[in-house]
Amino acid sequence: MSGTYAHCDPQEIASLFLFEKLTPRQLGQLCAEGRVERFEPGPVYTEGAPATCFYVMIEGTVVLSRRVGGDDVEVSRTSQRGVYAGAMQAYLGDRVPQTYTNSMRVTEPTRFFVLPGQAFSDFMQEWFPMAAHLLEGLFFGAKNTQRAIGQRERLLALGSLSAGLTHELNNPAAAAVRATATLRERVGRMRHKLAVIARGDYSREAIADLIEIQERTVERVAKATALSPLEASDREDELTDWLDDHGIAEGWRAAPTFVQAGLDADWLDQVAAAVPQDILPGAIGWLNYTVETELLMDEIDDSTTRISHLVDAARQYSQLDRAPHRVVDVHELLDSTLLMLSGKIGPRVRVVKDYDRSLPKVPAYPAELNQVWTNLIDNAVFAVASTGGDGTLTVRTAREGERLLVEFRDTGPGIPADIRNRIFDPFFTTKPVGEGTGLGLDISWRIVVDKHHGSLQVESAPGDTRFQVLLPLTAPGSEDGPGPDDGPDAERAGDEPGTETAEEPA
């Protein structure tokens, strides 16, 4: 939007704090290159457009806003003379994208001194070469530091996940190894028992009956239901008495195995009725080995299935074999992240899943959303642990209008009100030195807001802190939609207009 041009008075320009130390010659050059422009209420420039001009307000009221999701969020409103905005990084040239990082509008007739971006860059280099070099060093130094620490943040998260995954994989792997060793021993005993039966004076019919009982026992093992501890104890006593009454030596050893397999005294009565009395002890021993091998194979199957699920969760978490941007079910992403972090969450933090499974899938970059979940869960676990006791992490999903809500609620001590507006700032952390880089929430903010056009907000009170991620249910239009070059490392520029206090960008 263009305004109405007016005469540029060097003395009026000199009254603005930015230019009060300039010489008459420099003020004349400013007026020669720039212009005074009057804007009626409405937009002056739009976020994302090429940054062509540097604006310094002479009189009026300006409002700066940022696009968050589908909404324009006001970040600053001021009537202070001399505040500035626009092409503030023009002096960096083509080393950074020269686009407006916010939108500016005026709410009343407002006059600006408007300087073309190239002229602003030339004056900075000519009049303040040392300051320009210092500003360049600060800008790129902060950017490089943030990138380096961001990489370390990801490496630390990867190390934590690797340790947790190793811990989770170790348990089923060790169980499978133990079960395999025991199974090898039991199969050896079965071969020995088979040789004894083969050498014995058993009729062909008796062996056939024994094999039939073995097959029916295997079927029964597959259909066994879990008993309560009290029920299992009562049945073990019952089977031990039955085995003792029928002359089976050390029946108390076999009773727990039979109970685990779902066998009872009625079943053993059927076995006793099907085989001659003289071979009953051998038949019971043979069935005991059969049951043990079946239970061991079930244990190996459970362990390897658990390992397979963990590998699938790791693949889902990393998204290594998936398209970088696709339509996803956030519940699958949340479950894989919680599984990957289960070792770090530990037994003292109870995880509650309050999912709305009717929610539709959303367009997203799943690997990067998993990084957001990781950062928010990690912070919640740290907050709960800081209380020194047990706590709860609740992960909730819901629909809010045309957006999907993912909320992480913890019962930690809360975030003090005086620092709540700083927690998304780069390098700000409340963790002890060496335990946090201060980039986890900053990275999360960039992924959610910059890349997914959503929002990330926090509500906190002692015992109830909630981080809320809101994601669009549908992909934004191609003009505003996430693209492959929009990433969490894209520079988040300041939103505040410059003032005499030289506030740093948010």
Short mmCIF file of C-alpha atoms in Angstrom, two decimals:
data_model
loop_
_atom_site.label_atom_id
_atom_site.label_comp_id
_atom_site.label_asym_id
_atom_site.label_seq_id
_atom_site.Cartn_x
_atom_site.Cartn_y
_atom_site.Cartn_z
CA MET A 1 0.00 0.00 0.00
CA SER A 2 1.34 3.43 -0.90
CA GLY A 3 0.55 6.67 0.85
CA THR A 4 0.65 10.37 0.07
CA TYR A 5 4.08 11.93 -0.31
CA ALA A 6 5.05 15.04 1.65
CA HIS A 7 8.08 17.31 1.86
CA CYS A 8 11.06 15.80 3.74
CA ASP A 9 12.30 18.34 6.28
CA PRO A 10 15.84 17.51 7.56
CA GLN A 11 15.12 19.25 10.87
CA GLU A 12 12.02 17.08 11.45
CA ILE A 13 14.04 13.97 10.57
CA ALA A 14 16.74 15.05 13.02
CA SER A 15 14.12 15.08 15.82
CA LEU A 16 13.77 11.31 15.55
CA PHE A 17 16.08 9.50 17.98
CA LEU A 18 17.60 7.30 15.26
CA PHE A 19 18.95 10.31 13.39
CA GLU A 20 19.58 12.90 16.12
CA LYS A 21 23.39 12.48 15.97
CA LEU A 22 23.68 12.80 12.18
CA THR A 23 25.36 15.76 10.52
CA PRO A 24 23.42 18.26 8.36
CA ARG A 25 25.06 16.69 5.30
CA GLN A 26 23.91 13.21 6.30
CA LEU A 27 20.39 14.44 7.02
CA GLY A 28 20.33 16.01 3.57
CA GLN A 29 21.39 12.71 2.02
CA LEU A 30 18.61 10.93 3.91
CA CYS A 31 15.98 13.33 2.59
CA ALA A 32 17.44 13.04 -0.91
CA GLU A 33 17.22 9.22 -0.91
CA GLY A 34 14.11 8.80 1.23
CA ARG A 35 10.70 10.38 1.46
CA VAL A 36 8.01 11.32 3.98
CA GLU A 37 4.83 9.37 3.32
CA ARG A 38 1.39 9.65 4.92
CA PHE A 39 -0.76 6.50 5.22
CA GLU A 40 -4.47 6.33 5.93
CA PRO A 41 -5.73 3.61 8.33
CA GLY A 42 -5.04 0.21 6.85
CA PRO A 43 -2.12 -2.04 5.85
CA VAL A 44 1.35 -0.67 5.09
CA TYR A 45 3.13 -3.91 4.21
CA THR A 46 2.44 -7.66 4.51
CA GLU A 47 4.46 -10.44 6.10
CA GLY A 48 6.38 -12.48 3.52
CA ALA A 49 6.44 -9.75 0.85
CA PRO A 50 9.84 -8.50 -0.44
CA ALA A 51 11.31 -6.11 2.14
CA THR A 52 11.89 -3.01 0.02
CA CYS A 53 11.65 -0.19 2.57
CA PHE A 54 12.72 0.82 6.07
CA TYR A 55 9.99 2.74 7.95
CA VAL A 56 10.49 5.23 10.81
CA MET A 57 7.28 6.63 12.30
CA ILE A 58 7.06 10.38 12.64
CA GLU A 59 3.54 10.51 14.12
CA GLY A 60 0.55 8.19 14.38
CA THR A 61 -0.05 4.63 15.61
CA VAL A 62 1.33 1.39 14.20
CA VAL A 63 0.31 -2.23 14.81
CA LEU A 64 2.58 -5.18 14.02
CA SER A 65 1.19 -8.70 13.63
CA ARG A 66 2.38 -12.20 12.75
CA ARG A 67 0.54 -14.92 10.89
CA VAL A 68 0.01 -17.89 13.22
CA GLY A 69 -1.95 -20.73 11.67
CA GLY A 70 -4.87 -19.06 9.95
CA ASP A 71 -4.93 -16.06 12.29
CA ASP A 72 -3.17 -12.70 12.42
CA VAL A 73 -1.81 -12.31 15.95
CA GLU A 74 -1.04 -8.78 17.13
CA VAL A 75 2.42 -8.60 18.68
CA SER A 76 2.91 -4.85 19.12
CA ARG A 77 0.93 -1.59 19.12
CA THR A 78 2.63 1.77 19.75
CA SER A 79 2.39 5.53 19.17
CA GLN A 80 5.96 6.28 20.22
CA ARG A 81 7.70 8.64 17.82
CA GLY A 82 10.74 7.22 16.08
CA VAL A 83 9.88 3.53 16.26
CA TYR A 84 11.04 1.69 13.19
CA ALA A 85 10.24 -1.50 11.28
CA GLY A 86 10.49 -3.03 7.83
CA ALA A 87 13.73 -3.85 6.02
CA MET A 88 15.87 -3.79 9.16
CA GLN A 89 18.25 -6.47 7.84
CA ALA A 90 18.85 -4.86 4.46
CA TYR A 91 22.50 -4.22 5.38
CA LEU A 92 23.04 -8.03 5.32
CA GLY A 93 22.29 -8.12 1.61
CA ASP A 94 21.46 -11.40 -0.10
CA ARG A 95 22.98 -13.45 2.74
CA VAL A 96 19.53 -13.61 4.34
CA PRO A 97 16.06 -13.61 2.75
CA GLN A 98 14.98 -9.98 2.34
CA THR A 99 11.29 -10.32 3.18
CA TYR A 100 9.10 -8.64 5.76
CA THR A 101 8.98 -10.78 8.90
CA ASN A 102 5.67 -9.28 10.08
CA SER A 103 2.73 -7.25 8.83
CA MET A 104 2.31 -3.56 9.66
CA ARG A 105 -0.85 -1.49 9.60
CA VAL A 106 -1.82 1.90 10.95
CA THR A 107 -4.98 2.68 12.91
CA GLU A 108 -5.04 6.43 12.25
CA PRO A 109 -3.46 8.74 9.65
CA THR A 110 0.25 8.13 10.18
CA ARG A 111 3.38 9.70 8.72
CA PHE A 112 6.61 7.76 8.14
CA PHE A 113 10.06 8.59 6.95
CA VAL A 114 10.50 5.87 4.33
CA LEU A 115 13.97 4.86 3.17
CA PRO A 116 14.49 2.32 0.37
CA GLY A 117 16.18 -0.85 1.65
CA GLN A 118 19.20 -0.48 -0.66
CA ALA A 119 19.76 3.14 0.47
CA PHE A 120 19.51 2.03 4.12
CA SER A 121 22.12 -0.66 3.44
CA ASP A 122 24.45 1.81 1.68
CA PHE A 123 24.20 4.38 4.48
CA MET A 124 24.89 1.73 7.13
CA GLN A 125 28.01 0.54 5.30
CA GLU A 126 29.25 4.10 4.60
CA TRP A 127 28.42 5.91 7.82
CA PHE A 128 28.70 3.14 10.41
CA PRO A 129 31.09 0.50 9.00
CA MET A 130 32.22 -0.69 12.43
CA ALA A 131 28.63 -0.91 13.70
CA ALA A 132 27.60 -2.77 10.53
CA HIS A 133 30.39 -5.32 11.02
CA LEU A 134 29.46 -5.75 14.70
CA LEU A 135 25.79 -6.25 13.83
CA GLU A 136 26.68 -8.76 11.13
CA GLY A 137 28.86 -10.66 13.60
CA LEU A 138 26.12 -10.68 16.22
CA PHE A 139 23.48 -11.79 13.73
CA PHE A 140 25.40 -14.62 12.09
CA GLY A 141 27.19 -15.58 15.32
CA ALA A 142 23.86 -16.03 17.10
CA LYS A 143 22.52 -17.94 14.11
CA ASN A 144 25.53 -20.28 14.00
CA THR A 145 25.44 -20.78 17.76
CA GLN A 146 21.76 -21.59 17.62
CA ARG A 147 22.32 -24.07 14.79
CA ALA A 148 25.23 -25.78 16.60
CA ILE A 149 23.36 -26.04 19.89
CA GLY A 150 20.24 -27.15 18.02
CA GLN A 151 22.24 -30.01 16.53
CA ARG A 152 23.52 -30.89 19.99
CA GLU A 153 19.97 -30.76 21.32
CA ARG A 154 18.97 -33.31 18.68
CA LEU A 155 22.00 -35.47 19.45
CA LEU A 156 21.19 -35.41 23.17
CA ALA A 157 17.61 -36.40 22.39
CA LEU A 158 18.87 -39.16 20.09
CA GLY A 159 21.21 -40.43 22.81
CA SER A 160 18.40 -40.46 25.34
CA LEU A 161 16.13 -42.29 22.90
CA SER A 162 18.87 -44.77 22.03
CA ALA A 163 19.45 -45.53 25.71
CA GLY A 164 15.72 -45.97 26.27
CA LEU A 165 15.32 -48.15 23.19
CA THR A 166 18.31 -50.29 24.19
CA HIS A 167 16.81 -50.75 27.64
CA GLU A 168 13.42 -51.68 26.20
CA LEU A 169 14.95 -54.10 23.68
CA ASN A 170 17.19 -55.72 26.29
CA ASN A 171 14.32 -57.10 28.36
CA PRO A 172 12.53 -59.12 25.63
CA ALA A 173 15.85 -60.09 24.04
CA ALA A 174 17.17 -61.46 27.34
CA ALA A 175 13.86 -63.26 27.94
CA ALA A 176 14.07 -64.87 24.50
CA VAL A 177 17.65 -66.00 25.15
CA ARG A 178 16.70 -67.51 28.52
CA ALA A 179 13.64 -69.23 27.09
CA THR A 180 15.66 -70.65 24.19
CA ALA A 181 18.28 -72.13 26.54
CA THR A 182 15.57 -73.68 28.72
CA LEU A 183 13.71 -74.96 25.67
CA ARG A 184 16.85 -76.71 24.42
CA GLU A 185 17.14 -78.47 27.79
CA ARG A 186 13.46 -79.51 27.80
CA VAL A 187 13.62 -80.83 24.24
CA GLY A 188 16.65 -82.90 25.27
CA ARG A 189 14.67 -84.40 28.13
CA MET A 190 11.76 -85.11 25.81
CA ARG A 191 14.07 -87.04 23.50
CA HIS A 192 15.29 -89.02 26.51
CA LYS A 193 11.72 -89.71 27.65
CA LEU A 194 10.81 -90.75 24.10
CA ALA A 195 13.70 -93.25 24.09
CA VAL A 196 12.47 -94.66 27.43
CA ILE A 197 8.96 -95.06 26.03
CA ALA A 198 10.31 -96.68 22.87
CA ARG A 199 12.25 -99.26 24.94
CA GLY A 200 9.26 -99.96 27.20
CA ASP A 201 6.67 -102.67 26.77
CA TYR A 202 3.88 -100.36 25.61
CA SER A 203 1.23 -101.38 23.17
CA ARG A 204 0.74 -99.50 19.95
CA GLU A 205 -2.71 -98.43 21.18
CA ALA A 206 -1.27 -96.99 24.44
CA ILE A 207 1.30 -94.91 22.55
CA ALA A 208 -1.42 -93.69 20.17
CA ASP A 209 -3.57 -92.66 23.15
CA LEU A 210 -0.60 -90.87 24.70
CA ILE A 211 0.06 -88.93 21.48
CA GLU A 212 -3.63 -88.00 21.21
CA ILE A 213 -3.61 -86.69 24.80
CA GLN A 214 -0.45 -84.74 24.00
CA GLU A 215 -2.14 -83.04 21.01
CA ARG A 216 -5.25 -82.17 23.02
CA THR A 217 -3.03 -80.80 25.80
CA VAL A 218 -1.23 -78.53 23.31
CA GLU A 219 -4.61 -77.20 22.14
CA ARG A 220 -5.59 -76.55 25.74
CA VAL A 221 -2.36 -74.63 26.39
CA ALA A 222 -3.15 -72.32 23.45
CA LYS A 223 -6.59 -71.53 24.93
CA ALA A 224 -5.47 -71.08 28.54
CA THR A 225 -6.89 -68.03 30.38
CA ALA A 226 -5.05 -66.09 33.05
CA LEU A 227 -6.03 -66.75 36.65
CA SER A 228 -5.85 -64.42 39.60
CA PRO A 229 -3.03 -65.14 42.09
CA LEU A 230 -5.53 -66.60 44.57
CA GLU A 231 -7.16 -68.82 41.92
CA ALA A 232 -3.76 -70.02 40.70
CA SER A 233 -2.65 -70.86 44.23
CA ASP A 234 -5.83 -72.86 44.95
CA ARG A 235 -5.50 -74.80 41.69
CA GLU A 236 -1.82 -75.60 42.37
CA ASP A 237 -2.80 -77.09 45.73
CA GLU A 238 -5.55 -79.08 44.01
CA LEU A 239 -3.20 -80.48 41.34
CA THR A 240 -0.44 -81.24 43.84
CA ASP A 241 -2.90 -83.32 45.88
CA TRP A 242 -4.06 -85.13 42.74
CA LEU A 243 -0.52 -85.96 41.65
CA ASP A 244 0.41 -87.18 45.15
CA ASP A 245 -2.72 -89.34 45.31
CA HIS A 246 -1.81 -91.00 42.01
CA GLY A 247 1.76 -91.76 43.00
CA ILE A 248 3.47 -89.11 40.86
CA ALA A 249 6.82 -88.24 42.49
CA GLU A 250 7.51 -84.55 43.14
CA GLY A 251 4.09 -83.55 41.90
CA TRP A 252 4.55 -80.09 43.42
CA ARG A 253 7.12 -79.34 40.68
CA ALA A 254 4.73 -80.09 37.83
CA ALA A 255 1.62 -78.49 39.38
CA PRO A 256 2.55 -74.79 38.66
CA THR A 257 3.34 -75.63 35.02
CA PHE A 258 0.00 -77.42 34.57
CA VAL A 259 -1.85 -74.49 36.16
CA GLN A 260 -0.11 -72.00 33.84
CA ALA A 261 -1.19 -74.15 30.89
CA GLY A 262 -4.84 -74.10 32.00
CA LEU A 263 -4.98 -77.77 33.09
CA ASP A 264 -7.07 -78.84 36.07
CA ALA A 265 -7.89 -82.03 38.03
CA ASP A 266 -10.70 -82.93 35.62
CA TRP A 267 -8.23 -82.94 32.76
CA LEU A 268 -5.81 -85.15 34.66
CA ASP A 269 -8.71 -87.53 35.39
CA GLN A 270 -9.21 -87.83 31.64
CA VAL A 271 -5.50 -88.59 31.20
CA ALA A 272 -5.63 -91.27 33.94
CA ALA A 273 -8.67 -92.85 32.30
CA ALA A 274 -7.01 -92.93 28.87
CA VAL A 275 -3.74 -94.70 29.74
CA PRO A 276 -2.95 -97.81 31.78
CA GLN A 277 -2.07 -97.20 35.43
CA ASP A 278 1.45 -98.53 35.02
CA ILE A 279 2.39 -95.90 32.44
CA LEU A 280 0.54 -92.98 34.12
CA PRO A 281 3.71 -91.54 35.77
CA GLY A 282 5.52 -91.65 32.42
CA ALA A 283 2.52 -90.10 30.66
CA ILE A 284 2.33 -87.27 33.22
CA GLY A 285 6.09 -86.63 32.83
CA TRP A 286 5.74 -86.64 29.05
CA LEU A 287 2.83 -84.16 29.23
CA ASN A 288 4.82 -81.97 31.64
CA TYR A 289 7.65 -81.67 29.10
CA THR A 290 5.09 -80.98 26.36
CA VAL A 291 3.47 -78.19 28.35
CA GLU A 292 6.85 -76.66 29.26
CA THR A 293 8.00 -76.57 25.62
CA GLU A 294 4.73 -74.96 24.53
CA LEU A 295 4.96 -72.31 27.26
CA LEU A 296 8.59 -71.61 26.39
CA MET A 297 7.75 -71.23 22.71
CA ASP A 298 4.95 -68.83 23.68
CA GLU A 299 7.46 -66.83 25.72
CA ILE A 300 9.87 -66.69 22.80
CA ASP A 301 7.01 -65.63 20.51
CA ASP A 302 5.95 -62.87 22.94
CA SER A 303 9.53 -61.64 23.29
CA THR A 304 10.25 -61.52 19.58
CA THR A 305 6.87 -59.88 18.93
CA ARG A 306 7.77 -57.26 21.53
CA ILE A 307 11.11 -56.66 19.78
CA SER A 308 9.30 -56.36 16.45
CA HIS A 309 6.87 -53.80 17.93
CA LEU A 310 9.78 -51.78 19.31
CA VAL A 311 11.50 -51.79 15.94
CA ASP A 312 8.24 -50.71 14.30
CA ALA A 313 7.90 -47.94 16.88
CA ALA A 314 11.46 -46.79 16.17
CA ARG A 315 10.71 -46.76 12.45
CA GLN A 316 7.47 -44.87 13.06
CA TYR A 317 9.27 -42.40 15.30
CA SER A 318 12.14 -41.75 12.91
CA GLN A 319 9.91 -41.85 9.80
CA LEU A 320 12.99 -42.98 7.87
CA ASP A 321 10.96 -44.96 5.35
CA ARG A 322 8.15 -42.44 4.99
CA ALA A 323 7.50 -39.36 2.87
CA PRO A 324 8.63 -36.18 4.66
CA HIS A 325 5.15 -34.62 4.35
CA ARG A 326 1.99 -36.71 4.38
CA VAL A 327 -1.39 -37.18 6.05
CA VAL A 328 -0.89 -38.82 9.47
CA ASP A 329 -2.77 -40.09 12.50
CA VAL A 330 -1.31 -38.10 15.41
CA HIS A 331 -2.19 -40.94 17.79
CA GLU A 332 0.26 -43.26 16.02
CA LEU A 333 2.96 -40.60 16.35
CA LEU A 334 2.17 -40.05 20.03
CA ASP A 335 2.17 -43.77 20.82
CA SER A 336 5.51 -44.36 19.09
CA THR A 337 7.09 -41.42 20.93
CA LEU A 338 5.74 -42.54 24.31
CA LEU A 339 7.05 -46.05 23.64
CA MET A 340 10.47 -44.72 22.64
CA LEU A 341 10.60 -42.59 25.80
CA SER A 342 9.17 -45.20 28.16
CA GLY A 343 12.59 -45.92 29.65
CA LYS A 344 13.11 -42.23 30.44
CA ILE A 345 9.58 -41.73 31.73
CA GLY A 346 10.16 -44.45 34.33
CA PRO A 347 7.78 -46.03 36.81
CA ARG A 348 7.18 -42.90 38.92
CA VAL A 349 5.37 -41.02 36.16
CA ARG A 350 1.95 -42.44 35.32
CA VAL A 351 1.00 -41.89 31.68
CA VAL A 352 -2.69 -41.32 30.92
CA LYS A 353 -3.88 -41.31 27.29
CA ASP A 354 -7.06 -39.34 26.74
CA TYR A 355 -7.44 -39.74 22.97
CA ASP A 356 -10.35 -38.75 20.76
CA ARG A 357 -10.02 -41.55 18.21
CA SER A 358 -12.68 -40.00 15.98
CA LEU A 359 -10.31 -37.21 14.96
CA PRO A 360 -9.31 -37.17 11.29
CA LYS A 361 -5.77 -37.49 10.03
CA VAL A 362 -3.90 -34.23 9.45
CA PRO A 363 -1.31 -33.10 6.88
CA ALA A 364 2.05 -32.87 8.63
CA TYR A 365 5.76 -33.51 8.73
CA PRO A 366 5.54 -36.55 11.07
CA ALA A 367 9.25 -36.88 11.94
CA GLU A 368 9.32 -33.27 13.10
CA LEU A 369 6.08 -33.57 15.06
CA ASN A 370 7.68 -36.52 16.85
CA GLN A 371 10.51 -34.16 17.80
CA VAL A 372 7.92 -31.76 19.26
CA TRP A 373 6.29 -34.58 21.26
CA THR A 374 9.76 -35.64 22.49
CA ASN A 375 10.62 -32.14 23.72
CA LEU A 376 7.27 -31.61 25.47
CA ILE A 377 7.24 -35.07 27.10
CA ASP A 378 10.85 -34.66 28.22
CA ASN A 379 10.03 -31.30 29.85
CA ALA A 380 6.95 -32.77 31.54
CA VAL A 381 8.92 -35.70 32.95
CA PHE A 382 11.63 -33.32 34.22
CA ALA A 383 8.97 -31.14 35.87
CA VAL A 384 7.37 -34.12 37.64
CA ALA A 385 10.79 -35.44 38.74
CA SER A 386 11.68 -32.03 40.20
CA THR A 387 8.95 -32.49 42.82
CA GLY A 388 10.75 -35.54 44.20
CA GLY A 389 7.62 -37.69 44.10
CA ASP A 390 5.26 -39.49 41.79
CA GLY A 391 3.25 -37.65 39.17
CA THR A 392 1.03 -37.96 36.13
CA LEU A 393 1.51 -37.06 32.47
CA THR A 394 -1.76 -36.82 30.56
CA VAL A 395 -1.70 -36.74 26.77
CA ARG A 396 -5.02 -35.55 25.38
CA THR A 397 -6.30 -35.04 21.84
CA ALA A 398 -9.45 -33.19 20.88
CA ARG A 399 -10.96 -31.06 18.15
CA GLU A 400 -11.16 -27.29 18.51
CA GLY A 401 -13.00 -25.82 15.55
CA GLU A 402 -10.96 -26.46 12.43
CA ARG A 403 -7.85 -27.44 14.38
CA LEU A 404 -6.65 -30.55 16.17
CA LEU A 405 -5.48 -30.14 19.76
CA VAL A 406 -2.68 -32.20 21.30
CA GLU A 407 -2.25 -31.35 24.99
CA PHE A 408 0.50 -32.48 27.36
CA ARG A 409 -0.49 -31.97 31.00
CA ASP A 410 1.84 -32.65 33.93
CA THR A 411 1.48 -32.39 37.71
CA GLY A 412 4.83 -30.66 38.22
CA PRO A 413 5.42 -27.44 40.16
CA GLY A 414 4.32 -25.19 37.29
CA ILE A 415 6.02 -22.34 35.44
CA PRO A 416 6.34 -19.04 37.36
CA ALA A 417 4.32 -16.23 35.82
CA ASP A 418 7.34 -13.91 35.56
CA ILE A 419 9.16 -16.24 33.13
CA ARG A 420 6.21 -17.76 31.30
CA ASN A 421 6.49 -15.36 28.36
CA ARG A 422 10.18 -16.25 27.90
CA ILE A 423 10.08 -20.05 27.78
CA PHE A 424 9.92 -20.16 23.96
CA ASP A 425 12.93 -17.83 23.62
CA PRO A 426 16.13 -19.41 22.23
CA PHE A 427 18.64 -20.45 24.92
CA PHE A 428 16.26 -19.77 27.81
CA THR A 429 16.06 -22.73 30.20
CA THR A 430 15.09 -23.37 33.81
CA LYS A 431 17.09 -26.59 33.96
CA PRO A 432 20.45 -26.75 35.79
CA VAL A 433 23.62 -25.96 33.87
CA GLY A 434 24.50 -28.87 31.59
CA GLU A 435 21.00 -30.37 31.60
CA GLY A 436 19.29 -28.10 29.11
CA THR A 437 20.28 -26.00 26.10
CA GLY A 438 17.19 -23.82 26.06
CA LEU A 439 16.36 -24.76 22.46
CA GLY A 440 13.83 -27.57 22.93
CA LEU A 441 10.79 -25.29 23.14
CA ASP A 442 12.22 -22.86 20.60
CA ILE A 443 12.64 -25.70 18.09
CA SER A 444 9.15 -26.97 18.92
CA TRP A 445 7.71 -23.50 18.39
CA ARG A 446 9.36 -23.22 14.99
CA ILE A 447 8.16 -26.66 13.88
CA VAL A 448 4.56 -26.07 14.97
CA VAL A 449 4.15 -22.41 14.02
CA ASP A 450 6.55 -21.82 11.12
CA LYS A 451 6.35 -25.20 9.43
CA HIS A 452 2.84 -26.45 10.24
CA HIS A 453 1.08 -23.05 10.52
CA GLY A 454 -0.31 -24.09 13.90
CA SER A 455 0.12 -22.66 17.38
CA LEU A 456 1.92 -23.68 20.56
CA GLN A 457 0.82 -22.24 23.88
CA VAL A 458 1.12 -22.94 27.59
CA GLU A 459 -1.15 -22.66 30.61
CA SER A 460 0.42 -23.25 33.99
CA ALA A 461 -0.45 -23.42 37.66
CA PRO A 462 1.19 -25.44 40.44
CA GLY A 463 0.28 -29.07 39.82
CA ASP A 464 -1.29 -28.34 36.43
CA THR A 465 0.88 -27.29 33.48
CA ARG A 466 -0.48 -27.76 29.97
CA PHE A 467 1.38 -27.35 26.70
CA GLN A 468 -1.14 -27.20 23.86
CA VAL A 469 -0.31 -27.82 20.21
CA LEU A 470 -2.99 -26.80 17.71
CA LEU A 471 -2.63 -28.10 14.13
CA PRO A 472 -4.77 -27.25 11.10
CA LEU A 473 -7.04 -30.12 10.06
CA THR A 474 -6.48 -29.32 6.40
CA ALA A 475 -3.42 -28.18 4.47
CA PRO A 476 -3.23 -24.41 4.02
CA GLY A 477 -3.32 -23.07 0.47
CA SER A 478 -0.18 -23.27 -1.61
CA GLU A 479 0.58 -19.65 -0.79
CA ASP A 480 0.55 -20.17 2.98
CA GLY A 481 1.02 -23.91 3.15
CA PRO A 482 4.13 -25.60 4.53
CA GLY A 483 6.80 -26.22 1.96
CA PRO A 484 9.95 -28.31 1.91
CA ASP A 485 12.13 -25.28 2.54
CA ASP A 486 10.16 -24.07 5.57
CA GLY A 487 11.88 -25.70 8.49
CA PRO A 488 12.55 -25.25 12.16
CA ASP A 489 15.92 -23.71 11.32
CA ALA A 490 14.30 -20.85 9.40
CA GLU A 491 15.17 -17.63 11.16
CA ARG A 492 12.48 -16.34 13.53
CA ALA A 493 12.89 -12.59 13.21
CA GLY A 494 11.86 -9.98 15.73
CA ASP A 495 8.33 -8.70 15.82
CA GLU A 496 8.81 -5.58 17.91
CA PRO A 497 9.36 -2.25 16.17
CA GLY A 498 12.70 -0.75 17.11
CA THR A 499 12.69 1.79 19.93
CA GLU A 500 15.21 3.87 21.77
CA THR A 501 15.62 1.10 24.31
CA ALA A 502 16.90 -1.14 21.51
CA GLU A 503 14.80 -4.16 22.48
CA GLU A 504 16.13 -7.43 21.14
CA PRO A 505 13.94 -9.37 18.69
CA ALA A 506 11.65 -11.92 20.31
#
